[in-house]
Tab-separated table of C-alpha atoms in Angstrom:
chain	number	residue	atom	x	y	z
A	5	UNK	CA	33.368	-26.285	26.485
A	6	UNK	CA	32.379	-22.955	25.473
A	7	UNK	CA	28.759	-21.958	26.068
A	8	UNK	CA	27.022	-19.560	23.715
A	9	UNK	CA	24.413	-17.477	25.236
A	10	UNK	CA	21.463	-15.997	23.250
A	11	UNK	CA	21.144	-12.422	24.399
A	12	UNK	CA	17.400	-12.333	23.793
A	13	UNK	CA	17.032	-15.237	26.253
A	14	UNK	CA	19.563	-13.747	28.705
A	15	UNK	CA	18.042	-10.356	28.706
A	16	UNK	CA	14.374	-11.373	28.632
A	17	UNK	CA	11.656	-10.435	26.168
A	18	UNK	CA	10.867	-6.880	27.593
A	19	UNK	CA	14.515	-5.571	27.511
A	20	UNK	CA	15.206	-7.370	24.219
A	21	UNK	CA	12.135	-5.529	22.653
A	22	UNK	CA	13.346	-2.132	24.041
A	23	UNK	CA	16.838	-2.691	22.393
A	24	UNK	CA	15.559	-3.819	18.988
A	25	UNK	CA	13.115	-0.851	18.918
A	26	UNK	CA	15.926	1.450	19.079
A	27	UNK	CA	16.871	0.508	15.551
A	28	UNK	CA	16.256	3.375	13.051
A	29	UNK	CA	16.682	1.455	9.754
A	30	UNK	CA	13.988	-1.315	9.018
A	31	UNK	CA	16.977	-3.034	7.139
A	32	UNK	CA	18.569	-3.582	10.443
A	33	UNK	CA	15.549	-5.481	11.721
A	34	UNK	CA	15.654	-7.571	8.646
A	35	UNK	CA	19.242	-8.445	9.397
A	36	UNK	CA	18.179	-9.367	12.967
A	37	UNK	CA	15.859	-11.980	11.375
A	38	UNK	CA	18.740	-13.440	9.550
A	39	UNK	CA	20.818	-14.297	12.535
A	40	UNK	CA	18.937	-17.271	13.582
A	41	UNK	CA	15.472	-18.958	13.437
A	42	UNK	CA	14.827	-18.071	17.064
A	43	UNK	CA	15.590	-14.416	16.562
A	44	UNK	CA	13.284	-14.226	13.481
A	45	UNK	CA	10.548	-15.970	15.487
A	46	UNK	CA	10.939	-13.366	18.285
A	47	UNK	CA	10.768	-10.455	15.897
A	48	UNK	CA	7.610	-11.944	14.118
A	49	UNK	CA	5.780	-13.046	17.210
A	50	UNK	CA	6.202	-9.513	18.748
A	51	UNK	CA	5.273	-7.634	15.775
A	52	UNK	CA	8.559	-5.565	15.759
A	53	UNK	CA	8.335	-4.807	12.013
A	54	UNK	CA	4.952	-3.233	12.504
A	55	UNK	CA	5.923	-1.417	15.662
A	56	UNK	CA	9.146	0.068	14.014
A	57	UNK	CA	6.996	1.189	11.151
A	58	UNK	CA	4.490	2.992	13.490
A	59	UNK	CA	7.549	4.678	15.289
A	60	UNK	CA	8.778	5.899	11.851
A	61	UNK	CA	5.314	7.174	10.793
A	62	UNK	CA	3.320	7.888	13.831
A	63	UNK	CA	0.354	9.133	11.577
A	64	UNK	CA	-0.968	5.488	11.357
A	65	UNK	CA	-0.757	4.862	15.087
A	66	UNK	CA	-4.486	5.606	15.664
A	67	UNK	CA	-5.577	2.930	13.216
A	68	UNK	CA	-2.704	0.421	13.783
A	69	UNK	CA	-4.830	-1.831	16.093
A	70	UNK	CA	-7.316	-2.436	13.073
A	71	UNK	CA	-4.683	-3.507	10.677
A	72	UNK	CA	-5.161	-7.106	9.294
A	73	UNK	CA	-2.953	-8.846	6.754
A	74	UNK	CA	-4.507	-11.441	4.654
A	75	UNK	CA	-3.734	-13.456	1.645
A	76	UNK	CA	-5.859	-12.624	-1.423
A	77	UNK	CA	-4.764	-15.508	-3.573
A	78	UNK	CA	-5.273	-18.463	-1.280
A	79	UNK	CA	-6.498	-18.724	2.317
A	80	UNK	CA	-4.006	-19.192	5.043
A	81	UNK	CA	-5.865	-22.357	6.077
A	82	UNK	CA	-4.175	-23.894	3.179
A	83	UNK	CA	-1.096	-24.418	5.409
A	84	UNK	CA	-2.288	-26.886	8.003
A	85	UNK	CA	1.218	-27.236	9.546
A	86	UNK	CA	0.987	-23.645	10.892
A	87	UNK	CA	-1.756	-21.842	12.768
A	88	UNK	CA	-3.815	-19.129	10.970
A	89	UNK	CA	-2.563	-16.466	13.601
A	90	UNK	CA	1.094	-17.385	13.039
A	91	UNK	CA	0.669	-17.141	9.200
A	92	UNK	CA	-0.852	-13.704	9.604
A	93	UNK	CA	2.113	-12.685	11.872
A	94	UNK	CA	4.494	-13.723	9.257
A	95	UNK	CA	2.699	-11.953	6.393
A	96	UNK	CA	2.337	-8.871	8.613
A	97	UNK	CA	6.002	-8.864	9.237
A	98	UNK	CA	6.799	-9.208	5.425
A	99	UNK	CA	4.434	-6.448	4.401
A	100	UNK	CA	5.544	-3.895	6.881
A	101	UNK	CA	9.094	-4.605	6.267
A	102	UNK	CA	8.781	-4.173	2.611
A	103	UNK	CA	6.513	-1.099	3.180
A	104	UNK	CA	9.096	0.560	5.415
A	105	UNK	CA	11.743	-0.055	3.024
A	106	UNK	CA	9.738	1.184	0.052
A	107	UNK	CA	9.139	4.468	1.840
A	108	UNK	CA	12.708	4.944	2.794
A	109	UNK	CA	14.671	3.650	-0.361
A	110	UNK	CA	14.161	6.548	-2.642
A	111	UNK	CA	15.931	9.775	-2.836
A	112	UNK	CA	13.716	12.931	-2.427
A	113	UNK	CA	11.940	14.256	-5.309
A	114	UNK	CA	9.068	16.478	-6.468
A	115	UNK	CA	6.029	14.236	-5.795
A	116	UNK	CA	3.339	16.376	-7.623
A	117	UNK	CA	1.620	14.537	-10.420
A	118	UNK	CA	-0.993	17.138	-11.349
A	119	UNK	CA	-2.895	20.245	-10.169
A	120	UNK	CA	-6.529	19.515	-8.911
A	121	UNK	CA	-8.091	22.758	-7.819
A	122	UNK	CA	-7.783	26.421	-6.762
A	123	UNK	CA	-10.191	28.057	-4.377
A	124	UNK	CA	-10.481	30.983	-6.846
A	125	UNK	CA	-8.804	31.982	-10.188
A	126	UNK	CA	-8.693	35.467	-11.563
A	127	UNK	CA	-8.425	34.843	-15.252
A	128	UNK	CA	-9.158	31.201	-16.019
A	129	UNK	CA	-7.291	29.462	-17.796
A	130	UNK	CA	-4.601	32.123	-18.335
A	131	UNK	CA	-3.763	32.308	-14.579
A	132	UNK	CA	-4.655	28.748	-13.767
A	133	UNK	CA	-3.146	26.616	-11.027
A	134	UNK	CA	-1.579	24.502	-13.722
A	135	UNK	CA	1.024	27.252	-14.290
A	136	UNK	CA	2.371	26.546	-10.824
A	137	UNK	CA	3.645	23.068	-12.003
A	138	UNK	CA	6.113	24.941	-14.284
A	139	UNK	CA	9.477	25.839	-12.764
A	140	UNK	CA	10.056	28.686	-15.182
A	141	UNK	CA	8.323	31.972	-14.501
A	142	UNK	CA	7.983	32.686	-18.191
A	143	UNK	CA	6.736	30.502	-21.089
A	144	UNK	CA	6.919	31.819	-24.732
A	145	UNK	CA	7.538	35.439	-23.513
A	146	UNK	CA	4.577	35.291	-21.244
A	147	UNK	CA	4.565	35.321	-17.355
A	148	UNK	CA	3.531	31.840	-15.717
A	149	UNK	CA	1.688	32.004	-12.541
A	150	UNK	CA	-1.508	31.320	-10.672
A	151	UNK	CA	-3.544	34.396	-9.369
A	152	UNK	CA	-6.509	34.469	-7.067
A	153	UNK	CA	-9.456	36.727	-7.348
A	154	UNK	CA	-9.217	40.260	-5.792
A	155	UNK	CA	-10.639	40.793	-2.320
A	156	UNK	CA	-11.225	43.848	-0.225
A	157	UNK	CA	-10.537	41.892	3.009
A	158	UNK	CA	-6.809	41.041	3.179
A	159	UNK	CA	-7.622	38.152	5.573
A	160	UNK	CA	-9.483	36.023	2.966
A	161	UNK	CA	-7.368	32.832	2.514
A	162	UNK	CA	-6.861	30.801	-0.704
A	163	UNK	CA	-6.057	27.205	-1.397
A	164	UNK	CA	-4.237	25.061	-4.003
A	165	UNK	CA	-4.770	21.327	-4.178
A	166	UNK	CA	-2.516	18.815	-5.796
A	167	UNK	CA	-2.500	15.114	-6.515
A	168	UNK	CA	0.751	13.117	-5.791
A	169	UNK	CA	2.446	10.569	-7.953
A	170	UNK	CA	1.577	7.824	-5.358
A	171	UNK	CA	-1.144	7.344	-2.929
A	172	UNK	CA	1.464	6.893	-0.188
A	173	UNK	CA	4.349	9.304	0.100
A	174	UNK	CA	6.536	10.530	2.741
A	175	UNK	CA	6.615	14.291	2.719
A	176	UNK	CA	9.476	16.241	4.172
A	177	UNK	CA	9.144	19.737	2.945
A	178	UNK	CA	7.022	21.915	0.651
A	179	UNK	CA	8.435	24.812	-1.574
A	180	UNK	CA	6.391	27.813	-2.669
A	181	UNK	CA	7.437	30.733	-4.742
A	182	UNK	CA	5.368	33.838	-4.891
A	183	UNK	CA	4.864	35.707	-8.174
A	184	UNK	CA	6.624	39.208	-8.733
A	185	UNK	CA	4.602	41.202	-11.475
A	186	UNK	CA	7.551	42.793	-13.536
A	187	UNK	CA	4.752	44.178	-15.860
A	188	UNK	CA	3.198	46.303	-13.108
A	189	UNK	CA	4.506	49.632	-11.597
A	190	UNK	CA	7.040	49.073	-8.779
A	191	UNK	CA	7.270	45.248	-9.525
A	192	UNK	CA	4.920	44.173	-6.731
A	193	UNK	CA	5.224	40.664	-5.156
A	194	UNK	CA	1.850	39.027	-4.477
A	195	UNK	CA	2.802	36.593	-1.594
A	196	UNK	CA	0.771	35.525	1.272
A	197	UNK	CA	1.521	36.327	4.816
A	198	UNK	CA	1.752	32.660	5.900
A	199	UNK	CA	1.261	29.071	4.635
A	200	UNK	CA	-0.125	25.943	6.023
A	201	UNK	CA	-0.312	22.508	4.425
A	202	UNK	CA	-2.908	19.770	4.737
A	203	UNK	CA	-2.733	16.126	3.446
A	204	UNK	CA	-5.285	13.482	3.004
A	205	UNK	CA	-7.445	11.579	0.484
A	206	UNK	CA	-10.642	12.198	-1.603
A	207	UNK	CA	-13.848	11.687	0.168
A	208	UNK	CA	-14.944	9.527	-2.581
A	209	UNK	CA	-12.890	7.079	-4.485
A	210	UNK	CA	-14.420	8.267	-7.764
A	211	UNK	CA	-13.727	11.605	-9.126
A	212	UNK	CA	-10.306	13.050	-8.515
A	213	UNK	CA	-8.607	9.615	-9.271
A	214	UNK	CA	-10.456	9.481	-12.561
A	215	UNK	CA	-9.226	12.670	-13.975
A	216	UNK	CA	-12.526	14.523	-13.471
A	217	UNK	CA	-11.054	17.314	-11.250
A	218	UNK	CA	-11.288	20.086	-14.003
A	219	UNK	CA	-14.535	21.360	-12.554
A	220	UNK	CA	-12.659	22.553	-9.535
A	221	UNK	CA	-10.135	24.625	-11.492
A	222	UNK	CA	-12.574	27.688	-11.760
A	223	UNK	CA	-13.029	27.832	-7.996
A	224	UNK	CA	-16.809	27.204	-8.248
A	225	UNK	CA	-16.809	24.275	-5.995
A	226	UNK	CA	-15.355	23.835	-2.500
A	227	UNK	CA	-12.659	21.377	-2.046
A	228	UNK	CA	-13.845	20.945	1.707
A	229	UNK	CA	-16.563	18.602	0.586
A	230	UNK	CA	-14.343	16.730	-1.797
A	231	UNK	CA	-11.561	15.803	0.430
A	232	UNK	CA	-10.749	14.465	3.900
A	233	UNK	CA	-7.616	15.913	5.654
A	234	UNK	CA	-5.720	13.611	7.996
A	235	UNK	CA	-2.777	15.838	8.716
A	236	UNK	CA	-2.491	19.644	9.164
A	237	UNK	CA	0.934	21.428	9.448
A	238	UNK	CA	1.729	24.479	11.667
A	239	UNK	CA	1.621	27.868	10.056
A	240	UNK	CA	4.777	29.116	8.352
A	241	UNK	CA	5.551	32.759	7.739
A	242	UNK	CA	6.006	33.544	4.012
A	243	UNK	CA	8.539	36.250	2.999
A	244	UNK	CA	7.400	38.842	0.422
A	245	UNK	CA	10.322	37.850	-1.783
A	246	UNK	CA	10.569	36.472	-5.463
A	247	UNK	CA	12.415	33.042	-4.539
A	248	UNK	CA	11.383	29.545	-3.931
A	249	UNK	CA	10.815	29.389	-0.263
A	250	UNK	CA	11.223	26.180	1.503
A	251	UNK	CA	9.117	25.018	4.377
A	252	UNK	CA	10.377	21.961	6.230
A	253	UNK	CA	7.828	20.026	8.124
A	254	UNK	CA	8.468	19.396	11.795
A	255	UNK	CA	8.850	15.668	11.012
A	256	UNK	CA	8.395	13.612	7.819
A	257	UNK	CA	4.760	12.943	7.214
A	258	UNK	CA	3.064	9.893	5.673
A	259	UNK	CA	0.550	11.053	3.295
A	260	UNK	CA	-2.147	8.418	2.953
A	261	UNK	CA	-4.335	9.148	-0.056
A	262	UNK	CA	-1.899	11.224	-2.175
A	263	UNK	CA	-3.625	14.755	-1.839
A	264	UNK	CA	-1.882	17.824	-0.686
A	265	UNK	CA	-3.417	21.289	-0.019
A	266	UNK	CA	-1.383	24.484	0.106
A	267	UNK	CA	-3.308	27.058	2.276
A	268	UNK	CA	-2.293	30.558	1.666
A	269	UNK	CA	-3.286	32.676	4.691
A	270	UNK	CA	-3.439	36.571	4.497
A	271	UNK	CA	-2.817	39.011	1.776
A	272	UNK	CA	-0.125	41.649	1.680
A	273	UNK	CA	-0.250	43.247	-1.759
A	274	UNK	CA	-2.868	45.478	-3.407
A	275	UNK	CA	-3.083	45.762	-7.222
A	276	UNK	CA	-2.981	49.422	-8.137
A	277	UNK	CA	-5.615	49.327	-11.006
A	278	UNK	CA	-8.532	48.100	-8.762
A	279	UNK	CA	-7.155	48.555	-5.253
A	280	UNK	CA	-7.856	44.890	-4.388
A	281	UNK	CA	-5.789	42.382	-2.515
A	282	UNK	CA	-4.351	39.385	-4.528
A	283	UNK	CA	-2.209	36.346	-3.919
A	284	UNK	CA	-0.150	34.967	-6.906
A	285	UNK	CA	2.064	31.828	-6.865
A	286	UNK	CA	4.501	31.075	-9.585
A	287	UNK	CA	5.710	27.569	-8.563
A	288	UNK	CA	4.922	24.815	-5.982
A	289	UNK	CA	6.900	21.747	-5.205
A	290	UNK	CA	6.207	18.886	-2.739
A	291	UNK	CA	9.404	17.174	-1.767
A	292	UNK	CA	9.266	13.567	-0.607
A	293	UNK	CA	9.618	9.926	-1.197
A	294	UNK	CA	6.884	8.004	-3.024
A	295	UNK	CA	6.079	4.439	-2.132
A	296	UNK	CA	7.696	1.903	-4.400
A	297	UNK	CA	5.919	0.177	-7.276
A	298	UNK	CA	4.825	-3.101	-5.829
A	299	UNK	CA	2.424	-1.197	-3.360
A	300	UNK	CA	-0.916	0.360	-4.113
A	301	UNK	CA	-3.455	1.869	-1.773
A	302	UNK	CA	-7.185	2.268	-2.090
A	303	UNK	CA	-9.373	4.353	0.287
A	304	UNK	CA	-12.328	2.165	1.169
A	305	UNK	CA	-14.598	4.759	3.016
A	306	UNK	CA	-14.705	8.326	4.301
A	307	UNK	CA	-13.406	7.335	7.667
A	308	UNK	CA	-10.098	6.578	6.236
A	309	UNK	CA	-10.064	2.857	6.031
A	310	UNK	CA	-7.636	1.761	3.370
A	311	UNK	CA	-6.753	-1.340	1.456
A	312	UNK	CA	-3.000	-1.753	0.875
A	313	UNK	CA	-2.131	-4.262	-1.644
A	314	UNK	CA	1.450	-5.644	-2.041
A	315	UNK	CA	2.210	-7.424	-5.223
A	316	UNK	CA	6.123	-8.249	-5.360
A	317	UNK	CA	5.943	-9.272	-8.982
A	318	UNK	CA	4.361	-5.867	-10.169
A	319	UNK	CA	7.808	-4.247	-10.456
A	320	UNK	CA	9.174	-7.009	-12.470
A	321	UNK	CA	6.136	-7.062	-14.874
A	322	UNK	CA	5.919	-3.212	-15.137
A	323	UNK	CA	8.575	-2.851	-17.744
A	324	UNK	CA	7.822	-5.163	-20.732
A	325	UNK	CA	10.285	-5.710	-23.307
A	326	UNK	CA	9.611	-4.412	-26.888
A	327	UNK	CA	10.986	-5.332	-30.243
A	328	UNK	CA	13.696	-2.873	-31.404
A	329	UNK	CA	12.670	-0.531	-34.177
A	330	UNK	CA	14.437	-0.265	-37.302
A	331	UNK	CA	17.836	1.254	-36.752
A	332	UNK	CA	17.964	0.469	-33.191
A	333	UNK	CA	20.300	-2.038	-31.643
A	334	UNK	CA	18.921	-5.463	-31.144
A	335	UNK	CA	20.652	-6.056	-27.866
A	336	UNK	CA	20.033	-3.976	-24.640
A	337	UNK	CA	22.682	-1.654	-23.409
A	338	UNK	CA	25.188	-3.021	-20.876
A	339	UNK	CA	23.923	-0.510	-18.456
A	340	UNK	CA	20.383	-1.707	-18.549
A	341	UNK	CA	21.369	-5.330	-18.356
A	342	UNK	CA	23.619	-4.697	-15.237
A	343	UNK	CA	20.715	-2.603	-13.709
A	344	UNK	CA	18.203	-5.300	-14.263
A	345	UNK	CA	20.677	-7.850	-12.739
A	346	UNK	CA	21.274	-5.757	-9.662
A	347	UNK	CA	17.428	-5.238	-9.090
A	348	UNK	CA	16.927	-9.077	-9.431
A	349	UNK	CA	19.606	-9.903	-6.863
A	350	UNK	CA	18.394	-7.220	-4.507
A	351	UNK	CA	14.836	-8.722	-4.602
A	352	UNK	CA	16.199	-12.188	-4.212
A	353	UNK	CA	18.461	-11.315	-1.175
A	354	UNK	CA	15.938	-9.204	0.613
A	355	UNK	CA	13.115	-11.719	0.039
A	356	UNK	CA	15.183	-14.502	1.337
A	357	UNK	CA	16.199	-12.429	4.579
A	358	UNK	CA	12.522	-11.800	5.210
A	359	UNK	CA	11.718	-15.426	5.027
A	360	UNK	CA	9.880	-15.068	1.661
A	361	UNK	CA	11.885	-17.412	-0.317
A	362	UNK	CA	13.770	-16.792	-3.537
A	363	UNK	CA	12.271	-15.329	-6.685
A	364	UNK	CA	13.054	-17.888	-9.597
A	365	UNK	CA	11.464	-17.424	-13.011
A	366	UNK	CA	8.681	-15.272	-11.666
A	367	UNK	CA	7.688	-17.545	-8.670
A	368	UNK	CA	8.721	-17.924	-5.107
A	369	UNK	CA	10.614	-20.820	-3.587
A	370	UNK	CA	10.513	-21.234	0.149
A	371	UNK	CA	8.364	-22.469	2.854
A	372	UNK	CA	6.677	-19.216	3.753
A	373	UNK	CA	5.899	-17.545	0.537
A	374	UNK	CA	4.101	-20.068	-1.631
A	375	UNK	CA	0.854	-18.097	-0.991
A	376	UNK	CA	2.238	-14.542	-0.738
A	377	UNK	CA	2.462	-13.416	-4.300
A	378	UNK	CA	-0.313	-10.830	-3.582
A	379	UNK	CA	-0.832	-9.653	0.023
A	380	UNK	CA	-3.427	-7.184	1.092
A	381	UNK	CA	-3.228	-5.045	4.272
A	382	UNK	CA	-6.470	-3.413	5.462
A	383	UNK	CA	-6.132	-0.447	7.826
């Protein structure tokens, strides 16, 4: 009779963990869980989904020990057949698996939602930071760029602050284009000598998130007191060239809080009419992957503790149907129908592999997910 050996039992837990932690794609860990109930139990009991997430995004390693997953709809004690600790482990596993997938499943895109502040502005609002969101260098026969105030000292830095489209984004590179003044003699380029990038979150949950950041645009208020920076990049030299210059970060960075600062270090170009140094930027892009829709994060206090809420039904509820207007077709296009079907099957399959049951008519079926329609993770 042929004997089947379980390699996890054969190798022992320590070696098995080392092998499984060599996986680079969180989807592979999900597939491991689908092999057998014992493998899934091993992955969950050892917190491998969480550990793999920390390996992918080491920025959260300093607060990983404080992470707690809890059910916000119904307490875990409602499941007497399982211990509270085991329920937390399963919920921990699901949230981290979906979180890692949500941060790696999108193609890269420009993640800037809006401009928040500039450390100074020469002619507000004509030379506002808002102009850096426009990819074109001219709008209606007028140059589009941000300009700092003039300085005698070429070492005076400037900063530009932006809000991202999600409070959790994986940032890979940032693009900055200096401005060339074609309307001045010699066509000078007002670049900086170097750039550096910071990422973080507002010091207070009220203010930036409520669209009250206009007061910063004139440069009258320092952003140092408004934001907490959790990541600072190395300095990158900037060329005095009129092109979109791409600065790739040493490794992908998880921006927790959705705020990015572009720090412009050193000035190289004087303006002939006043003999002062300026920095002028025509365009900024922040390339990365935003967190998928079912997740939202809220910064709880200045120390950086955050509440991460996972609501798997949010994506399904985010696109309500509307009645067709006069002249429109009453039936949805085949493409939209197919796309909706594919998304539905994707959710169902992944949810089943993670032990969360199957989504049926807006509800979960399965022994692990009856209470998991809304999970909260506190870091």
